[in-house]
Structures are given as C-alpha cells and as structure tokens.
Coordinates of C-alpha atoms in Angstrom, one line a residue:
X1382 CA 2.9 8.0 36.0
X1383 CA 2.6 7.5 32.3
X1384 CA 6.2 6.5 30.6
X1385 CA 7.6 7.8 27.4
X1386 CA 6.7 5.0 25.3
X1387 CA 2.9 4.8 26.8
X1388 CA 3.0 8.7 26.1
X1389 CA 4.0 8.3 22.1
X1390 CA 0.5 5.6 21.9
X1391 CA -1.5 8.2 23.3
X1392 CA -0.1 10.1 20.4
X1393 CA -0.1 7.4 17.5
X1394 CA -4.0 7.2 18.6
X1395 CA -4.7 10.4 18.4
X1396 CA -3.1 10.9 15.2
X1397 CA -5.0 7.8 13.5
X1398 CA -7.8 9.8 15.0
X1399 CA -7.3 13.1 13.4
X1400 CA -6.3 11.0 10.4
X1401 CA -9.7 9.4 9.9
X1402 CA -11.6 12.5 10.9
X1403 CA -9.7 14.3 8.3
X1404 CA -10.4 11.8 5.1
X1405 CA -14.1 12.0 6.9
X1406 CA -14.4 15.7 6.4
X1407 CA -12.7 16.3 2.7
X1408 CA -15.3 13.5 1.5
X1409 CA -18.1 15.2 3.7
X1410 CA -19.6 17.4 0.8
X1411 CA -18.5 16.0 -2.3
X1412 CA -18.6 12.0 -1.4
X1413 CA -16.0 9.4 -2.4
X1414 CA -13.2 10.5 -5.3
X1415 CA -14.0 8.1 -8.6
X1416 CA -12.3 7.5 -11.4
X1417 CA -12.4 5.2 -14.1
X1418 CA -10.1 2.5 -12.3
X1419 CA -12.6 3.2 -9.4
X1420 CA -16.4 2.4 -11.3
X1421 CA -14.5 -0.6 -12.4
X1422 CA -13.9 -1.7 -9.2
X1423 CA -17.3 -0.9 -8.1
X1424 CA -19.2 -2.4 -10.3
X1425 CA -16.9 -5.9 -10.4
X1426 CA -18.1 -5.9 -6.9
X1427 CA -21.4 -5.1 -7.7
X1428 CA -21.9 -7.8 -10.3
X1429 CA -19.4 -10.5 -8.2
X1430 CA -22.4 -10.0 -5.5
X1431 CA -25.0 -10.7 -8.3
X1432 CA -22.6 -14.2 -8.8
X1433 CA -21.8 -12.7 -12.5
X1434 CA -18.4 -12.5 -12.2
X1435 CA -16.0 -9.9 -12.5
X1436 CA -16.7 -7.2 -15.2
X1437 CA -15.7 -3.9 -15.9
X1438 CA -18.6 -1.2 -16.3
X1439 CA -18.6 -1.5 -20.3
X1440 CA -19.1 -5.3 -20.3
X1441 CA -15.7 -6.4 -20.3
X1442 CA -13.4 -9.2 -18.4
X1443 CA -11.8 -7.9 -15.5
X1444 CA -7.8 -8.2 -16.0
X1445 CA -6.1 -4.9 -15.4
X1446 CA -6.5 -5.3 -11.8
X1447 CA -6.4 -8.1 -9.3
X1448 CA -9.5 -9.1 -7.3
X1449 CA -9.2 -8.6 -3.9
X1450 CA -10.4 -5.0 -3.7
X1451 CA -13.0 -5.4 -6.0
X1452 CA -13.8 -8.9 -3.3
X1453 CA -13.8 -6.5 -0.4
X1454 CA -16.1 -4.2 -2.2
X1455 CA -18.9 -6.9 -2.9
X1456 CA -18.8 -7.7 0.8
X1457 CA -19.2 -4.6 1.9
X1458 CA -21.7 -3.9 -0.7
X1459 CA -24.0 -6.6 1.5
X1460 CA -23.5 -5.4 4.4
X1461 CA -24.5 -2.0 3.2
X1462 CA -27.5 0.3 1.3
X1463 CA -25.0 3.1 -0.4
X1464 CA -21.7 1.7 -1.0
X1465 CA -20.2 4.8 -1.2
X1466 CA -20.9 6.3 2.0
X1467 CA -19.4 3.0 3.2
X1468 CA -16.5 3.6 1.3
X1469 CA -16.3 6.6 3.5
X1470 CA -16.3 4.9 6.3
X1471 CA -13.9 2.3 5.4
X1472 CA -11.3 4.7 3.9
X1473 CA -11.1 6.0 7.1
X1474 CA -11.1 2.9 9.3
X1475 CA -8.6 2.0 7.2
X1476 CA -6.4 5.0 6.9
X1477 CA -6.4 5.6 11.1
X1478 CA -5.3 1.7 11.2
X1479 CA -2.6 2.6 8.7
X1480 CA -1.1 5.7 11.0
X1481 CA -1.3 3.9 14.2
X1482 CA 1.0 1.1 12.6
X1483 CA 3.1 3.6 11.0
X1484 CA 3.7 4.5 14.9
X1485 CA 4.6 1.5 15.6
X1486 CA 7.0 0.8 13.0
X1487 CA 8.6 4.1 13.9
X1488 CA 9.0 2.5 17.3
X1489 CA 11.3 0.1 15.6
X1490 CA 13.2 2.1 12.6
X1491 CA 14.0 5.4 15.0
X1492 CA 15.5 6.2 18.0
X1493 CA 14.5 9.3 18.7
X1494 CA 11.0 10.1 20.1
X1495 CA 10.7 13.1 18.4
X1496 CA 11.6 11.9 15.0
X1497 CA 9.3 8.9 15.6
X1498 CA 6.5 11.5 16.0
X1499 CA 8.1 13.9 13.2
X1500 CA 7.3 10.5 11.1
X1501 CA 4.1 9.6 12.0
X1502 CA 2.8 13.3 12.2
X1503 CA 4.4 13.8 8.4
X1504 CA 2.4 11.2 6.7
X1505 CA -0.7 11.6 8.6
X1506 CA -1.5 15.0 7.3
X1507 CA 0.7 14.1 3.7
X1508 CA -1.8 15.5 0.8
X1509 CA -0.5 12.5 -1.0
X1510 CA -2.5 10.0 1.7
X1511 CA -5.2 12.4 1.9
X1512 CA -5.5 12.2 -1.8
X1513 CA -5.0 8.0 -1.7
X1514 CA -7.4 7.4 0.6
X1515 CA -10.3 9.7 -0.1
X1516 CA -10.7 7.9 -3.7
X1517 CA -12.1 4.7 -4.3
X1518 CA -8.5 3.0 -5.2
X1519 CA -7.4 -0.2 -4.2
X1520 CA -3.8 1.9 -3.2
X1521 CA -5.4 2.1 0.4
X1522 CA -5.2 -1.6 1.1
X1523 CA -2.0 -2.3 -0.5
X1524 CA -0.6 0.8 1.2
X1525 CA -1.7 -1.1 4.7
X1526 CA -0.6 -4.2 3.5
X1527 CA 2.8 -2.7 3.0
X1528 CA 3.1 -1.1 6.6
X1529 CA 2.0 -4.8 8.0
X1530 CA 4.6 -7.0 6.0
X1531 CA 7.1 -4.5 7.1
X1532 CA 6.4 -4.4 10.5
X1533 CA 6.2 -8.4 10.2
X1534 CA 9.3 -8.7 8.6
X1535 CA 11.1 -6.5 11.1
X1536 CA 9.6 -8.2 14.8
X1537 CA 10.3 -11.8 14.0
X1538 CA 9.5 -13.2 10.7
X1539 CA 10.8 -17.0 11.8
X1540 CA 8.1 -17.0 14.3
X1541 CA 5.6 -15.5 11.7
X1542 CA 5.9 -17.8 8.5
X1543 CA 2.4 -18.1 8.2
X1544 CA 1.0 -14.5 8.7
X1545 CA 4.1 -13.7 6.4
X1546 CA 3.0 -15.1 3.5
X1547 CA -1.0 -14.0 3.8
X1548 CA 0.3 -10.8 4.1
X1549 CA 2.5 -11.2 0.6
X1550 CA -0.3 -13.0 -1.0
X1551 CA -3.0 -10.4 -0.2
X1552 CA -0.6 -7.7 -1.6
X1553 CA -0.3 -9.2 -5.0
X1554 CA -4.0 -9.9 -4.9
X1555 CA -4.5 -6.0 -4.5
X1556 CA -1.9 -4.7 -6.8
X1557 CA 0.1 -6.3 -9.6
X1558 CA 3.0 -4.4 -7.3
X1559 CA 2.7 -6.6 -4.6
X1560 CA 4.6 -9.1 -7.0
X1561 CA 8.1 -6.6 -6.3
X1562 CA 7.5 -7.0 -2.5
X1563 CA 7.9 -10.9 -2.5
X1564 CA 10.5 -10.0 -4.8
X1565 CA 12.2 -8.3 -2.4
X1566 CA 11.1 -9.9 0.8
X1567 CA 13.0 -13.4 -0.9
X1568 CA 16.2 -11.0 -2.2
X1569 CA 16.3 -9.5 1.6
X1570 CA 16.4 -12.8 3.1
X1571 CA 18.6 -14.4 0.9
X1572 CA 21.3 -11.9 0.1
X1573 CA 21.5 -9.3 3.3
X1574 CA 19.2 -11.1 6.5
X1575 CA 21.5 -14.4 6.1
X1576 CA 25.0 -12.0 5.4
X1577 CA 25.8 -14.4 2.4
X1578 CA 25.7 -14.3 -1.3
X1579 CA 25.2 -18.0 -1.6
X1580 CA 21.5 -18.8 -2.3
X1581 CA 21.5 -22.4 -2.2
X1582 CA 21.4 -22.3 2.1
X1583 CA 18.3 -24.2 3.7
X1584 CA 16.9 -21.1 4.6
X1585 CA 17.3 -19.7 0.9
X1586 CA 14.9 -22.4 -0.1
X1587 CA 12.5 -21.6 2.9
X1588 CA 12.1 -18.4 1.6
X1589 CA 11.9 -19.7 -1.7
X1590 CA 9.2 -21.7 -0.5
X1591 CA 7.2 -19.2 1.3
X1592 CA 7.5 -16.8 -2.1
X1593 CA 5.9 -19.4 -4.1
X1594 CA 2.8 -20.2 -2.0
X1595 CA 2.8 -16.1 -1.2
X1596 CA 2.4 -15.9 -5.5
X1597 CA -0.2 -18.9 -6.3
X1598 CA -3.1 -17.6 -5.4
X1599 CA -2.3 -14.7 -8.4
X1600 CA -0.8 -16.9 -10.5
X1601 CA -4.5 -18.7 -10.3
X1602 CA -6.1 -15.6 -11.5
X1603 CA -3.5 -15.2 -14.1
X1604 CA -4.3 -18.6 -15.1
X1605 CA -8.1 -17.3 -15.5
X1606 CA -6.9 -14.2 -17.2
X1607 CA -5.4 -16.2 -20.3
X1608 CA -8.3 -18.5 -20.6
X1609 CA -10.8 -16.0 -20.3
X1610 CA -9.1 -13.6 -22.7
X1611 CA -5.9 -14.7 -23.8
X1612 CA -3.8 -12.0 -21.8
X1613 CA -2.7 -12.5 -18.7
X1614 CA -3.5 -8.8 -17.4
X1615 CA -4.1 -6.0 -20.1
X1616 CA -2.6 -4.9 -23.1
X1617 CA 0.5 -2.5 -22.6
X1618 CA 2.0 -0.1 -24.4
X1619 CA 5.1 2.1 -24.4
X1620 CA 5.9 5.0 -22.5
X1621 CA 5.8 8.1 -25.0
X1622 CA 8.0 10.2 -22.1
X1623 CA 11.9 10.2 -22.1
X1624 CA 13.6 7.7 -19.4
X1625 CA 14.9 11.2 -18.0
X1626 CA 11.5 12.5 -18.0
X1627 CA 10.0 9.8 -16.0
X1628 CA 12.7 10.0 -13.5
X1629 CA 11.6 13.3 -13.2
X1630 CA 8.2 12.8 -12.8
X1631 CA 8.9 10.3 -10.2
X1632 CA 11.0 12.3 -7.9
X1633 CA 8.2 14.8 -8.3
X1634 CA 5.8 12.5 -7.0
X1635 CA 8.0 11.5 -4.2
X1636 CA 8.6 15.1 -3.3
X1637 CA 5.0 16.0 -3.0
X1638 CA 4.7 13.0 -0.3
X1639 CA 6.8 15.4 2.5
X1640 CA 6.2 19.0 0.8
X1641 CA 3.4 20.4 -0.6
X1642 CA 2.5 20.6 -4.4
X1643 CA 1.8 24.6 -4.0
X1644 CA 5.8 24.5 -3.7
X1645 CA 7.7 24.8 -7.4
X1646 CA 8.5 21.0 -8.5
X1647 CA 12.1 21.9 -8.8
X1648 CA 12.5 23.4 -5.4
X1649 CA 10.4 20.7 -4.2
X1650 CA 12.8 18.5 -5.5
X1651 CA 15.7 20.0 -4.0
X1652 CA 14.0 19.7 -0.6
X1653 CA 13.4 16.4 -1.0
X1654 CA 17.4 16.2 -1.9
X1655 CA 18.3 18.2 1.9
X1656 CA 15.4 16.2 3.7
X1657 CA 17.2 13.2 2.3
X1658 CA 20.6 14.2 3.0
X1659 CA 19.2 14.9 6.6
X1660 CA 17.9 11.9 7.6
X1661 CA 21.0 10.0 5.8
X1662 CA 23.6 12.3 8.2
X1663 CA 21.2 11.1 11.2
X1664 CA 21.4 7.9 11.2
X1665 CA 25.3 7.7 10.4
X1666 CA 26.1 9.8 13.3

C-alpha cells in the first residue's frame, strides 16, 4: 500500500516530467530563445574553451555578468557538436530538477497535501518558468540555486555549513543577485533564527564567517573586473521610470508568475492582491 507522502513523489516526478517535456516541445521548432545577454554568454563560453578568456561577441571584457553560466556553457560546449540543441536538453534537465525540489520544499512550507500539490502544479506550468527556462539565460541556474539554499537552510543548516556556502557562492557567481541572498541568509540567522537583535553572539560571527567565504570567490572576479577595465561590473545608469512606475511594473511581473498575461494587468494585479490575502488567512488560521 502506497502512503500519502510516497503518493505526492509519484506526483512531484511526474510533474518534473511534464515540466521538461513541456520546455522540450515549445523549443522543438524554433530552437533555444536568444537574446543579446544570451550570444554573450555563448560566445564567453565559446572563446573560454578556445583559453581566450571571457569576451562578449563584439570584442569586449566580460563584466556585466558573472562567470559561472558562461563556465557551464564552455563545458558543455565540449562535450557537445551544437550547443544549442544541448541547451535544450539542459534547460530541461534542469527545469524537471527544479520542480521536483520545489515538491520537496512544499513538503516542508505546507501542511496541506493539496496545497503542496496546488504549489508545485502552479509553477510547473507558470508561463513565466516556461519563458525562463526555454531562453539561453543564466536565470535557470540561479532559479535552482535559490530552491537548493532554501531547502538547505530550512532541513538543517548547522549540519550543512559546507554545502551552505557552495550553494551561496555559486549563486553570486550566476547572478550579481545572488549577493542579496547571503545578504539575507546572514540577516535571517542573525536577527530572527537566533530570536535576538544582538549581533555580536558566536554564532553571529559564524554566519559572518560563512558570508564571507560564500562572497570571495566574486569578489575575485570583481578584483579582475577593475584591473581589466577599471569597473567592477558595467556602467549604470538611472532609471527614466517613476519609483511608482516601477513598483507597478514589478507587481506586474509578479502577477504574471500565478495568472496569465492574456488577463488585464490591473485585474491581474488585484488577483495577485486576493491570491495573496488567501494564502495569508491560511496559514494564520
């Protein structure tokens, strides 16, 4: 007899399945999504397998992105004869791994087996992942590197120290982002895991520690950056949109993760508001 829990694998499996099948069949005809982030990726791999370096298509340093996907790419363009097709291929290995740990993690946040499923089931088929992780974007890494420092964090992070900060330090090699996470893992551990807002504990500086190892393999390429071009990462400039604008924009993004973008943006956004409101009023009761 097959128990609940063995029942909701079956279903995380099957899901990842359907998942990969389905990033398999919208790049079917058309092949892998590019944009300009993504040729620059490709060909830093490209010429980091030719021991050139890393350079952007037109000739110039790579600095606007760290260099772990562009890494991953040069390895995988010697194993393979069209590293797009293997994009394919990895997007999708990577996207099913991605939804079969989002099951487990909903094993841990949720109580409910349906809302664990309602969870797994929502993001699997979210046109936001399907857009993700049918492009050639480092977001599909960093988006698994997320789900796996979460799930570490939530187990038993004593016990995982190590794993812990490979995770971090792989994350900020993927995405400048990642730099927020061991932001947050070292404000989570400090402030709200030890209940005390006094930072100068033992284990404040433990997880002080384990920040600053998580950070040096970036601040490394940083340090390569500036001597290679005198910037540390790329020349910024201003946002021309309002502060009220970009708010907007973002809760329009956020709302087209759970409903889809056919839906008006305002109603989507109200939605989002209810869905919100919903899940809040769940866990309360």
């Amino acid at each position: 007899m097959i128990n609940k829990k063995t029942s909701r694998e079956i279903i995380y499996l099957i899901l990842a399945f359907l998942g990969a099948s389905n990033i398999l069949l919208n790049t079917y005809n058309y092949g892998i999504g590019l944009t300009d982030d993504s040729v620059n990726y490709i060909y830093s791999g490209i010429h980091l397998l030719q021991l050139k370096g890393f350079y952007n298509y037109d000739g110039s340093i790579f600095i606007n992105w760290p260099p772990l996907y562009s890494l991953i790419i040069s390895i995988i363009s010697e194993l393979s004869f069209d590293i797009y097709s293997a994009l394919i291929i990895f997007n999708a290995i990577i996207f099913g791994l991605t939804v079969y740990l989002l099951g487990k993690l909903s094993e841990i946040i949720f109580t409910s087996s349906i809302i664990r499923i309602l969870y797994v089931a929502t993001l699997t088929f979210s046109y936001q992942m399907l857009f993700v992780f049918t492009r050639a974007w480092s977001e599909t890494i960093f988006i698994l590197l997320i789900v796996i420092i979460i799930l570490t964090l939530l187990k038993n992070p004593e016990q995982n120290v190590i794993y812990l900060m490979l995770f971090l330090s792989l994350c900020v090699l993927t995405r400048y982002l990642g730099i927020s996470l061991v932001i947050s893992y070292y404000i989570y551990f400090t402030f709200i895991k030890t209940g005390t807002s006094n930072p100068l504990k033992i284990y404040s500086n433990k997880t002080l520690l384990i920040s600053a190892i998580a950070i040096i393999p970036t601040c490394l390429w940083f340090i390569r950056n500036r001597l290679m071009t005198n910037n540390i990462t790329n020349i910024s400039f201003n946002s021309k949109e309002s502060l009220s604008l970009n708010i907007n924009k973002l809760f329009e993004y956020t709302s087209a993760l759970f409903i889809p973008e056919s839906i008006e943006a305002q109603i989507r956004i109200l939605l989002l508001v209810v869905l919100g409101g919903f899940t809040l009023w769940f866990f309360i009761k």
